[in-house]
Coordinates of C-alpha atoms in Angstrom, one line a residue:
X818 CA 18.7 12.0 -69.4
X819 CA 21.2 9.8 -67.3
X820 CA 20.0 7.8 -64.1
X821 CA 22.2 6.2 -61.7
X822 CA 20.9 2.7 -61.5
X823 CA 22.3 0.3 -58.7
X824 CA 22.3 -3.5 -59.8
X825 CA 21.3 -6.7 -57.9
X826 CA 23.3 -7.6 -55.0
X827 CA 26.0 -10.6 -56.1
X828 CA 28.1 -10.4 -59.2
X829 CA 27.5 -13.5 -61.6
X830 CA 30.9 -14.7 -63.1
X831 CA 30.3 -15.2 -66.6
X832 CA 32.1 -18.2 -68.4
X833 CA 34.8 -16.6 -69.5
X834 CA 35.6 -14.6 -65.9
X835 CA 33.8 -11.8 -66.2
X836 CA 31.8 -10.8 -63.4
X837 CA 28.5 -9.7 -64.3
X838 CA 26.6 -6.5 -63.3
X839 CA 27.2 -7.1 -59.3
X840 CA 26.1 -4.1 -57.6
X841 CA 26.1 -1.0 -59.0
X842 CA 26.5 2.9 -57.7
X843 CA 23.8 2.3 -55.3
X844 CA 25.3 -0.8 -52.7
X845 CA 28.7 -1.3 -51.7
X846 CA 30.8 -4.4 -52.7
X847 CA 30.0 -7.8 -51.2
X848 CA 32.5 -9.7 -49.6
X849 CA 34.4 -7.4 -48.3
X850 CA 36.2 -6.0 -51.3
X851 CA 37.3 -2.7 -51.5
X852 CA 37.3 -0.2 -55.0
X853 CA 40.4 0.8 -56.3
X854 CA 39.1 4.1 -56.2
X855 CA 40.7 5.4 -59.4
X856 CA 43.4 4.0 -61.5
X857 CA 41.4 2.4 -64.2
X858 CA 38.1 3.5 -63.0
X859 CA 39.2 6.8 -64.8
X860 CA 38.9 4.8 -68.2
X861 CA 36.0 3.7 -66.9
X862 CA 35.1 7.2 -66.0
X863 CA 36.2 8.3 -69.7
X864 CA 34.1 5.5 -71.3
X865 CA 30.6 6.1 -69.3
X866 CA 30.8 9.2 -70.0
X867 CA 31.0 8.7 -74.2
X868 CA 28.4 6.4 -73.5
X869 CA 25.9 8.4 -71.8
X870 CA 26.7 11.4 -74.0
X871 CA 26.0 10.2 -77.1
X872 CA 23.2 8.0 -76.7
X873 CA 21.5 11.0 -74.9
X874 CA 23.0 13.7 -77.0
X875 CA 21.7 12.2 -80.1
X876 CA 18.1 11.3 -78.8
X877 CA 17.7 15.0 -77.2
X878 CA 18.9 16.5 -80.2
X879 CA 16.0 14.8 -82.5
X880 CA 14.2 17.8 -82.8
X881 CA 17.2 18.6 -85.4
X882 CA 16.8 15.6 -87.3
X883 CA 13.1 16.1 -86.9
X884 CA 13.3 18.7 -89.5
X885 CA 15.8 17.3 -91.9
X886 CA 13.3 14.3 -91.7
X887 CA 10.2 16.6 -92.4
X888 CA 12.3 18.2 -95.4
X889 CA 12.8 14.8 -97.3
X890 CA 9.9 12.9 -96.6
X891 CA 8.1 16.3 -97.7
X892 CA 9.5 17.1 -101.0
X893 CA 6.0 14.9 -102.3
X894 CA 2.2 15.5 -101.9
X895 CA 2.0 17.2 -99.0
X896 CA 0.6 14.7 -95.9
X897 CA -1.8 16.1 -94.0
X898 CA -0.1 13.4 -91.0
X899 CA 3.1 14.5 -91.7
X900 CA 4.3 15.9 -88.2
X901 CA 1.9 12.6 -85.9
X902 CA 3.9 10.1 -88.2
X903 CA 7.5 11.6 -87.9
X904 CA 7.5 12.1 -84.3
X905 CA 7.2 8.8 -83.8
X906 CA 10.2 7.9 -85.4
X907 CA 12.3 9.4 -82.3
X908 CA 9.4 8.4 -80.0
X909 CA 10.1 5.1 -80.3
X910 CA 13.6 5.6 -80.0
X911 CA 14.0 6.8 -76.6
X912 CA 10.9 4.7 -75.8
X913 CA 12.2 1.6 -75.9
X914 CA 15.1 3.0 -73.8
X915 CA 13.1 2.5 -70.8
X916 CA 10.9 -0.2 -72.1
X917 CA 14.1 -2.2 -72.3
X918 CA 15.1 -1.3 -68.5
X919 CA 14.0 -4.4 -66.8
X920 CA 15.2 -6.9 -69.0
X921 CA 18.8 -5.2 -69.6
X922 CA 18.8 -5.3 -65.3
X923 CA 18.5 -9.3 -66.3
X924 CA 21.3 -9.2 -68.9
X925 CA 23.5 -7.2 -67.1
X926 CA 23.6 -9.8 -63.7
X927 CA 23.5 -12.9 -65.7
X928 CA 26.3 -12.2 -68.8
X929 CA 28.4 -8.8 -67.3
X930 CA 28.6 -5.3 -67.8
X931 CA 30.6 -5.6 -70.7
X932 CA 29.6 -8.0 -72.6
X933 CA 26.0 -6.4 -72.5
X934 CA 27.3 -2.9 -73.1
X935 CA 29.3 -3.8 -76.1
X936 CA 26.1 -5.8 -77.7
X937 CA 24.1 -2.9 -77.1
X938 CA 26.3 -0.2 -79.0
X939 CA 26.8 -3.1 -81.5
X940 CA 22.8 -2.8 -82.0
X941 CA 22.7 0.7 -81.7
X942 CA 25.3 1.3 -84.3
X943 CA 24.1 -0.9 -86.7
X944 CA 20.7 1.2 -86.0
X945 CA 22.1 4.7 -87.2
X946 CA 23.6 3.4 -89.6
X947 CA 21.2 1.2 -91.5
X948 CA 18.8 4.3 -91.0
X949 CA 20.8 6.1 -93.6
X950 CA 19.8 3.5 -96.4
X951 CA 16.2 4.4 -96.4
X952 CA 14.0 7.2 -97.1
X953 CA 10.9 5.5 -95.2
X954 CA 9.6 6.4 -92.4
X955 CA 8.2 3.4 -91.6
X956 CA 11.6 1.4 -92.0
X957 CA 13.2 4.5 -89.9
X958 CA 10.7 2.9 -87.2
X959 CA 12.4 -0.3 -86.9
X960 CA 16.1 1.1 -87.7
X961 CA 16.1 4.3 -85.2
X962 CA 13.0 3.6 -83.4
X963 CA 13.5 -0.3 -82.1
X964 CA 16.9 -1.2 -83.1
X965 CA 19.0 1.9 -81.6
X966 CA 16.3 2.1 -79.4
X967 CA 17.2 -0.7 -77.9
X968 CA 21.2 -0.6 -78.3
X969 CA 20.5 2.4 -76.7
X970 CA 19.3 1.0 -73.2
X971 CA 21.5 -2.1 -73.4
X972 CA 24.7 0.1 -73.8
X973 CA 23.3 2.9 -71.5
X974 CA 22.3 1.0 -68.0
X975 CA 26.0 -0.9 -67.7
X976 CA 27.9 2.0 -68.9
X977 CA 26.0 3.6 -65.0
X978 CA 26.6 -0.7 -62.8
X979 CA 30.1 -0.5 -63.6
X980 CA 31.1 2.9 -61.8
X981 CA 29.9 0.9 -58.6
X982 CA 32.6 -1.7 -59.1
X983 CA 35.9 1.0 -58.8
X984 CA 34.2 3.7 -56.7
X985 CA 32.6 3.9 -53.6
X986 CA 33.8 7.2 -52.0
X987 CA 34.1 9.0 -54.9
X988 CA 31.3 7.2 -56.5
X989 CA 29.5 10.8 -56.5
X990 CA 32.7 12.8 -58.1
X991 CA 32.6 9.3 -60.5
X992 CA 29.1 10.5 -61.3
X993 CA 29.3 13.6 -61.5
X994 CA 32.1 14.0 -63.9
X995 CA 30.5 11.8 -66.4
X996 CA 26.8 13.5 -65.9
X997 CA 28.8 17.0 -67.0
X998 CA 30.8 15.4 -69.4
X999 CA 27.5 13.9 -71.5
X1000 CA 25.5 17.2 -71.2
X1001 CA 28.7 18.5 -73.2
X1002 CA 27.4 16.3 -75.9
X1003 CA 24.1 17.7 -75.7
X1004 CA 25.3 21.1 -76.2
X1005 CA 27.6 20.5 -78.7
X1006 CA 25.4 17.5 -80.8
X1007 CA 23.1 20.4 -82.3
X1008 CA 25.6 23.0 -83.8
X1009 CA 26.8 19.8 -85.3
X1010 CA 23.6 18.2 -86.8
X1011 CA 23.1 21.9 -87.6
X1012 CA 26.0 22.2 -89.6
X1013 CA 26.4 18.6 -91.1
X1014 CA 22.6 18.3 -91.7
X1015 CA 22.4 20.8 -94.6
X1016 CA 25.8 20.4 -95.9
X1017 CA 25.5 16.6 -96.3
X1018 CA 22.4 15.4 -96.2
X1019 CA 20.0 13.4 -93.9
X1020 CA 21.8 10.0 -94.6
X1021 CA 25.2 11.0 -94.3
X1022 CA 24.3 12.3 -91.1
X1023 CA 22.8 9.4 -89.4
X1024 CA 26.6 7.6 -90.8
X1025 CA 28.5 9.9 -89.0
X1026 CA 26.0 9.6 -85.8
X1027 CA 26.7 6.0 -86.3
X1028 CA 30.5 6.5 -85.5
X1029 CA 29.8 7.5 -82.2
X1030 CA 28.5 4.5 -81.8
X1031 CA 31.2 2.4 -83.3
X1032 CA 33.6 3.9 -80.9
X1033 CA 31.6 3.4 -78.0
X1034 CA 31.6 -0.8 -78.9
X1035 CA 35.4 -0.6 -78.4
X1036 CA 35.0 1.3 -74.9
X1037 CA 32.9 -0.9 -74.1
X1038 CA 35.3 -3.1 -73.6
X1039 CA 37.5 -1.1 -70.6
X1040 CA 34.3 -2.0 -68.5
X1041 CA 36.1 -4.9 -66.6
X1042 CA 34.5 -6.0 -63.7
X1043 CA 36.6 -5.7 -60.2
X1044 CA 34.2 -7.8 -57.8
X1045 CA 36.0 -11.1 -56.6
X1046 CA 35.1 -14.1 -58.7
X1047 CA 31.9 -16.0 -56.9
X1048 CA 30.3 -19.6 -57.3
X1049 CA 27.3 -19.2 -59.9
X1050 CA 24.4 -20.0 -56.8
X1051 CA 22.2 -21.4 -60.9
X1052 CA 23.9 -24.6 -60.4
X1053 CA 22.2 -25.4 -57.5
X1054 CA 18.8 -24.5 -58.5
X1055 CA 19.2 -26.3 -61.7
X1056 CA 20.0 -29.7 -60.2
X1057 CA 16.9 -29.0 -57.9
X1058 CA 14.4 -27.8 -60.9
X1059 CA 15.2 -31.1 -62.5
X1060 CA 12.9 -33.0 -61.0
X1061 CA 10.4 -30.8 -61.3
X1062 CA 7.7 -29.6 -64.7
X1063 CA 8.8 -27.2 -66.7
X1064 CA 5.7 -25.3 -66.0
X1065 CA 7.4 -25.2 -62.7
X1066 CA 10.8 -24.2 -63.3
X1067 CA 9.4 -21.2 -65.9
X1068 CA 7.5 -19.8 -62.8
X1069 CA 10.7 -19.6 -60.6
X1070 CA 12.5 -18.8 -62.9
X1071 CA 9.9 -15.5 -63.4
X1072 CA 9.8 -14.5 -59.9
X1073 CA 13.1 -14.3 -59.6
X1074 CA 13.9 -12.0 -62.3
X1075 CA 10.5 -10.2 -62.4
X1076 CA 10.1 -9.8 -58.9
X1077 CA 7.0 -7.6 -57.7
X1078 CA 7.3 -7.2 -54.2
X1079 CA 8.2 -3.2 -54.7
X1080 CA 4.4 -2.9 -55.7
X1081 CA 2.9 -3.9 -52.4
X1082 CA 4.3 -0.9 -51.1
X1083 CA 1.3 1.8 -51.7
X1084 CA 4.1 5.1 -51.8
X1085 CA 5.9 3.5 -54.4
X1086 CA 2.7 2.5 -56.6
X1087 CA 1.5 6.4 -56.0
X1088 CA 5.1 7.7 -57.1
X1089 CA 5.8 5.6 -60.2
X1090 CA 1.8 6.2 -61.2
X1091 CA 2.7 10.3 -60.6
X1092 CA 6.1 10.3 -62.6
X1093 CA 4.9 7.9 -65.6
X1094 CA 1.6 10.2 -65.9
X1095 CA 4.1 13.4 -65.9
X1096 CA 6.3 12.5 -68.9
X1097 CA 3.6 12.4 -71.0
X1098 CA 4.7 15.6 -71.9
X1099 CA 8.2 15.4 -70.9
X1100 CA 9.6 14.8 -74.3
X1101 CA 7.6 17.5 -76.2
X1102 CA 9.9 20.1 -75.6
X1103 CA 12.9 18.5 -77.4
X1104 CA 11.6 17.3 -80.6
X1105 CA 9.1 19.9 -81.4
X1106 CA 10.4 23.0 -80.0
X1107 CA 13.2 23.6 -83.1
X1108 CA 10.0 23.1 -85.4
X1109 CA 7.8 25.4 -83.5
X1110 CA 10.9 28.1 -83.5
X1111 CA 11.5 28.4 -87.7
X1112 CA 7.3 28.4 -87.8
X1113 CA 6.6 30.7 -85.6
X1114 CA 9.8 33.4 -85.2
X1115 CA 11.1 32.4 -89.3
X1116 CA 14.4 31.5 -87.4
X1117 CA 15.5 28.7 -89.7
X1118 CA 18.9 29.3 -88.7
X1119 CA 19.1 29.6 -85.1
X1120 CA 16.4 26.6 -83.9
X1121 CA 19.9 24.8 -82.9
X1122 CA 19.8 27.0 -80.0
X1123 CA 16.9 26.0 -77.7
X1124 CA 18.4 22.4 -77.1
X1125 CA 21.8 23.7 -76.4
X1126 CA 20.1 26.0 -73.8
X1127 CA 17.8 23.3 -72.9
X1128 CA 21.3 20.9 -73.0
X1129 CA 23.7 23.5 -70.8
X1130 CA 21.1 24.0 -67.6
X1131 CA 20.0 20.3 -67.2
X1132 CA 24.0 19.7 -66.6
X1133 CA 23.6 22.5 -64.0
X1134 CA 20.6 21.0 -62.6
X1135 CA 22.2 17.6 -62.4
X1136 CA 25.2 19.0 -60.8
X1137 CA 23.6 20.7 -58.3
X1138 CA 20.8 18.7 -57.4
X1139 CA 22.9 16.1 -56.1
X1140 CA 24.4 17.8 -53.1
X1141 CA 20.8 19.6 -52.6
X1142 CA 19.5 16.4 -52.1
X1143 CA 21.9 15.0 -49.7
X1144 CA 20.8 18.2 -47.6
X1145 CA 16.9 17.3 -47.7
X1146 CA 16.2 14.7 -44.7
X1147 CA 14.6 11.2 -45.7
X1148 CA 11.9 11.7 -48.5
X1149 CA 11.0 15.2 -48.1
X1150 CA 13.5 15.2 -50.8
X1151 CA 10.5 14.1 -53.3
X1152 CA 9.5 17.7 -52.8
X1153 CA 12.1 19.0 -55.4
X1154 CA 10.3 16.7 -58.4
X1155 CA 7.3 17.8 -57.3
X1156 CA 8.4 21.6 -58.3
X1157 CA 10.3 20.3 -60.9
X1158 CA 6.9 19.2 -62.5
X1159 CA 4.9 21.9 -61.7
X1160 CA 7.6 24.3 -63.2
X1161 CA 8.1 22.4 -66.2
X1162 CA 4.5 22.6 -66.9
X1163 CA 4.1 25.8 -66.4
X1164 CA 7.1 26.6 -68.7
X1165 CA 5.7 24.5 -71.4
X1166 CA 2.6 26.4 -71.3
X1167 CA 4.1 29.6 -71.6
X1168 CA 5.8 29.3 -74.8
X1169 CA 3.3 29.8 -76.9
X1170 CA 2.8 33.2 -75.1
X1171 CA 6.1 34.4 -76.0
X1172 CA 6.4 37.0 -78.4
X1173 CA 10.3 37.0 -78.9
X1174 CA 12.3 34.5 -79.7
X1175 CA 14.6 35.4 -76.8
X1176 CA 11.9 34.4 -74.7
X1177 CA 11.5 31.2 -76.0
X1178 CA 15.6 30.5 -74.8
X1179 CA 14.9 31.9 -71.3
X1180 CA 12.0 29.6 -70.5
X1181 CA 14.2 26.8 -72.3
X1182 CA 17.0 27.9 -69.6
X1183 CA 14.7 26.6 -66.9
X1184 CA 13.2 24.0 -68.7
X1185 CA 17.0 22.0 -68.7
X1186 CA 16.9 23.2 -65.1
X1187 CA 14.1 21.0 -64.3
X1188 CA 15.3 18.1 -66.4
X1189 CA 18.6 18.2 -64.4
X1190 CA 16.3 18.2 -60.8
X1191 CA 14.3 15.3 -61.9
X1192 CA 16.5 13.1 -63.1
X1193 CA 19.4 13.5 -60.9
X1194 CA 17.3 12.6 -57.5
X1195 CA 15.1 9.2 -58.9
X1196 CA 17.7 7.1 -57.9
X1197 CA 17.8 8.7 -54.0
X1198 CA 13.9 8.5 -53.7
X1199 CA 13.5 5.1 -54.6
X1200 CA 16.2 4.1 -51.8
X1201 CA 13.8 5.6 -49.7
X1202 CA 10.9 4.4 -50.3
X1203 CA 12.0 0.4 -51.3
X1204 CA 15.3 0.4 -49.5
X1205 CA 19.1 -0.9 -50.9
X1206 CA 17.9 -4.1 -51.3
X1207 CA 14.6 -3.5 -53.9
X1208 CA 15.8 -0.1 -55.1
X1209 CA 17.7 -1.8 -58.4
X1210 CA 14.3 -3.4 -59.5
X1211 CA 11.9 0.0 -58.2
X1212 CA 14.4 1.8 -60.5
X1213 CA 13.9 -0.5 -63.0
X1214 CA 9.9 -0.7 -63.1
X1215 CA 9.3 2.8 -63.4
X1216 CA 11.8 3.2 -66.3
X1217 CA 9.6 0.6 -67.9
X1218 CA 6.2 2.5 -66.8
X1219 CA 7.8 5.3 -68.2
X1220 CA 8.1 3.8 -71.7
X1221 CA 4.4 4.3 -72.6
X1222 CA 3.8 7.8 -72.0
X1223 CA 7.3 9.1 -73.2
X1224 CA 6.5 7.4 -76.5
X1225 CA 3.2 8.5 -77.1
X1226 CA 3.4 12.2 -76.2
X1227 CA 5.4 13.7 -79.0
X1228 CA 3.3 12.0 -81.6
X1229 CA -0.1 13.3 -79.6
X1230 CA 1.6 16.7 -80.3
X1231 CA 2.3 16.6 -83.8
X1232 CA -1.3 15.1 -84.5
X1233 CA -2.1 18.2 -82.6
X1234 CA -0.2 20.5 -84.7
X1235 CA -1.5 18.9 -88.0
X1236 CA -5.4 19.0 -86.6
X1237 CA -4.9 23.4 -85.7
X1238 CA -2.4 24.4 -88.2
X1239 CA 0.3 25.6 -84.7
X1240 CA 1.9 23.7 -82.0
X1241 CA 0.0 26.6 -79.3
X1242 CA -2.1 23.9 -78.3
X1243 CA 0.3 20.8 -78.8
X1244 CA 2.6 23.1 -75.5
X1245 CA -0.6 23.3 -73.7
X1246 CA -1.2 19.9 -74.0
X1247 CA 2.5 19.2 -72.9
X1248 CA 2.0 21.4 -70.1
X1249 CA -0.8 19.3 -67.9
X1250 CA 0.8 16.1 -67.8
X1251 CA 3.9 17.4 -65.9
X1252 CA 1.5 19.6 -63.0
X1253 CA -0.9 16.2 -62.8
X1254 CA 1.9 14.1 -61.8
X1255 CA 3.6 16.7 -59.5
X1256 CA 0.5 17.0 -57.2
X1257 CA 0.6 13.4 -57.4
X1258 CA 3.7 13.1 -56.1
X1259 CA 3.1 15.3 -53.4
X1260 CA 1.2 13.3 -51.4
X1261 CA 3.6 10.7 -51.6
X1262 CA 5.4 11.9 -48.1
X1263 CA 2.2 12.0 -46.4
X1264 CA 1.3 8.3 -47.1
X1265 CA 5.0 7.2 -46.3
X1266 CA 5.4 8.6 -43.0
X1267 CA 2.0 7.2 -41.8
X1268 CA 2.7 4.5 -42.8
X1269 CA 6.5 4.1 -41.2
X1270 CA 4.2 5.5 -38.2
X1271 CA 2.0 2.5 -38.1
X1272 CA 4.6 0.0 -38.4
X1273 CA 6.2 1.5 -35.7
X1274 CA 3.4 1.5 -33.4
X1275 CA 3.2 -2.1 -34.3
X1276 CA 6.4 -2.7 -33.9
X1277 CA 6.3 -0.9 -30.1
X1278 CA 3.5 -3.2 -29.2
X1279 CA 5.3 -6.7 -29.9
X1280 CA 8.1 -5.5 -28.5
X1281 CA 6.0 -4.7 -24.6
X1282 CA 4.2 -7.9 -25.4
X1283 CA 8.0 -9.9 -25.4
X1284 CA 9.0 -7.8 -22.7
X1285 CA 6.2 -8.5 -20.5
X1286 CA 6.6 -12.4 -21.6
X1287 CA 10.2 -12.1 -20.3
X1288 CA 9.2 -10.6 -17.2
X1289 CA 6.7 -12.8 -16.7
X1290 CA 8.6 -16.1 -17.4
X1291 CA 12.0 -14.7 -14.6
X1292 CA 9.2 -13.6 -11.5
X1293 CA 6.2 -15.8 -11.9
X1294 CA 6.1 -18.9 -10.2
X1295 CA 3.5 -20.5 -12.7
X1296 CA 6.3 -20.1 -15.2
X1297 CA 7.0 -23.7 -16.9
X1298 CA 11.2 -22.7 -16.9
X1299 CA 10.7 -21.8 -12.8
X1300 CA 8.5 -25.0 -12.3
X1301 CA 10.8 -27.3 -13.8
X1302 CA 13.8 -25.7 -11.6
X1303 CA 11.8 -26.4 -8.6

């Protein structure tokens, strides 16, 4: 999954010269500068693109390595655990991708796009590639789990700022070239753990997964900011929080990067609550489903399939989304995750009622469908209901909310599926989540316009009362201004 994510507003300038994150796709430059729009944006362009197909590529294609894993830790005593404690290795691995969210926002304003990129694929690489020098799952924790986990997010959210600083008006061709170039890599990233994963093992695998990230340390490095250079506004402050306790200058420094206003606003709090309850089951789908395929259809061979369906539609759905949404007035566009939801959980709970496995790949058609319509519009809702100005940090805080329940619900379904003996209940159990959290959302419309309706009511009323103030103060004779003119 790939998220537009607009930065803070002013670009830090690192020591060196490099800006940092500035604004990103969401806001337009500051100070009047204008985006080359093109030249070496299209390396830029190329580069995002790696970025955001790989990293995703490899973590929706786990449900490949989710069965080489299975096969060698499995050649012992059989563990009754064997499917709860496996999941969790790529739970944890696109986890911590949104876990990570807020504090890459902070890394990516205070040392650059590029610098935090490149340290993040750095991470990410080593990772993969210490993952192939151990057989232990519980080491595969740390090495894919936290540690590409983490590269992952670090390399993922600048490779998204950066676009912002050489497009503007054809920051949506920008973004759309590299949301259909990545799901290219999620098509193409299972025929190729497919083919490599029996031929050469499980370790030699994650070393050539590993190269992708190698190469994307060195693109990286094209992600050179373009905003005008601009006085660091720290040096101030610090001379200021001199004086004063360190108790004091932690707690500025905390409510300026961890600000909190977004959650006074009651719509927001009800949408991040309905989409963080509604991944529970999100991620179920693409790690078990190539399992549930060779167990219950004996297609050993052709498991590979379902995520390159799964991988081909959600680029459809994030193409076409997009200009949808632009077509929907104000927030009514929250409508489409709302049948994205309910849709997706609906589908999940009809796999285990097909009989065929051509079934299986048509309701794994729409289930990429509704990735792509989920995804591609979160970015669009939040400027809605936060506004330019918040809509970096709303992003931000429900990427983190998201963390928890994206984790845990792949491992819920393989303790499931070791508890029953099938994964039929595991894909009902995936299937609730998603239609909890779209009639949740629906309601979130309702509660925003009344309340837009109160604050203009309120607003209507103080602007008679100035009005009538006005009036009052030009015609009345008891008016101080006409008494002291007399």
């Amino acid at each position: 999954m790939a998220l537009q994510r607009p930065a803070a507003q002013g670009a830090l300038e690192e020591e060196d010269g490099e800006g940092g994150g500035g604004e990103g796709g969401g806001g337009g430059p500051s100070g009047g500068f204008t985006p080359p729009e093109g030249g070496f944006g299209w390396v830029v362009v190329l580069a995002a693109t790696w970025c955001n197909g790989s990293i995703f590529g490899i973590h929706n294609s786990f449900g490949m390595l989710y069965v080489l894993l299975q096969e060698e830790v499995g050649d012992g005593p059989r563990d009754p655990a064997l499917e709860f404690k496996t999941a969790w290795v790529g739970s944890l691995g696109m986890g911590m991708i949104f876990f990570c969210s807020p504090i890459v926002s902070i890394f990516t304003d205070r040392i650059g796009c590029r610098t935090t990129a490149a340290s993040g694929a750095a991470i990410a690489f080593i990772g993969l590639f210490s993952s192939s020098f151990t057989k232990s799952l519980e080491v595969r924790y740390f090495t894919y789990g936290v540690l590409f986990g983490c590269g992952s997010s670090f390399a993922f959210q600048p490779s998204l700022v950066i676009l912002g600083h050489y497009f503007k008006r054809r920051l949506g061709l920008a973004n759309g070239l590299v949301t259909a170039g990545s799901c290219l890599f999620s098509m193409g990233l299972p025929f190729l753990l497919k083919t490599i994963g029996q031929s050469i093992g499980l370790a030699h695998t994650f070393q050539v997964l590993s190269a992708f990230m190698l190469v994307q340390i060195f693109l990286s490095l094209t992600f050179r900011p373009m905003f005008p250079s601009t006085s660091d506004p720290h040096d101030v402050e610090h001379v200021k929080l001199d004086s004063r306790s360190w108790r004091h200058q932690c707690a500025s420094q905390m409510r300026k990067y961890f600000n909190m206003k977004v959650f006074r606003k009651k719509s927001y709090r009800i949408w991040a609550f309905g989409i963080a309850t509604a991944v529970l089951g999100y991620f179920v789908p693409y790690m078990h489903l190539v399992k549930y395929v060779q167990e219950e259809f004996k297609e050993k061979d052709k498991g590979w399939i379902v995520l390159v369906c799964m991988g081909a539609t959600s680029g459809v759905g994030r193409l076409t989304s997009g200009p949808i949404g632009d077509l929907i007035h104000g927030l009514n566009k929250i409508y489409l995750q709302v049948a994205s939801f309910i849709l997706l959980g609906v589908l999940c709970m009809m796999i285990p009622q097909c009989r065929e496995f051509w079934g299986v790949l048509v309701v794994c058609l729409f289930l990429g469908l509704c990735d792509g319509l989920f995804i591609t519009i979160m970015a669009p809702i939040a400027f809605e209901l936060v506004g330019p100005m918040q809509a970096s940090q709303a992003i931000g805080y429900l990427l983190g909310l998201m963390a928890i329940p994206m984790t845990a619900g792949p491992p819920i379904a393989g303790l499931l599926r070791d508890c029953f003996g099938n994964y039929h209940l595991a894909f009902y159990f995936a299937g609730v989540p998603p239609l909890v959290g779209g009639l949740v959302l629906a309601v979130v419309p309702v509660i925003h316009q009344r309340k837009l309706r109160k604050q203009q009511r309120e607003s209507g009323k103080d602007k008679m009362l100035a009005l009538e103030t006005v009036m009052n103060g030009e015609l009345l004779p008891g008016s101080p201004a006409v008494e002291a003119h007399i």
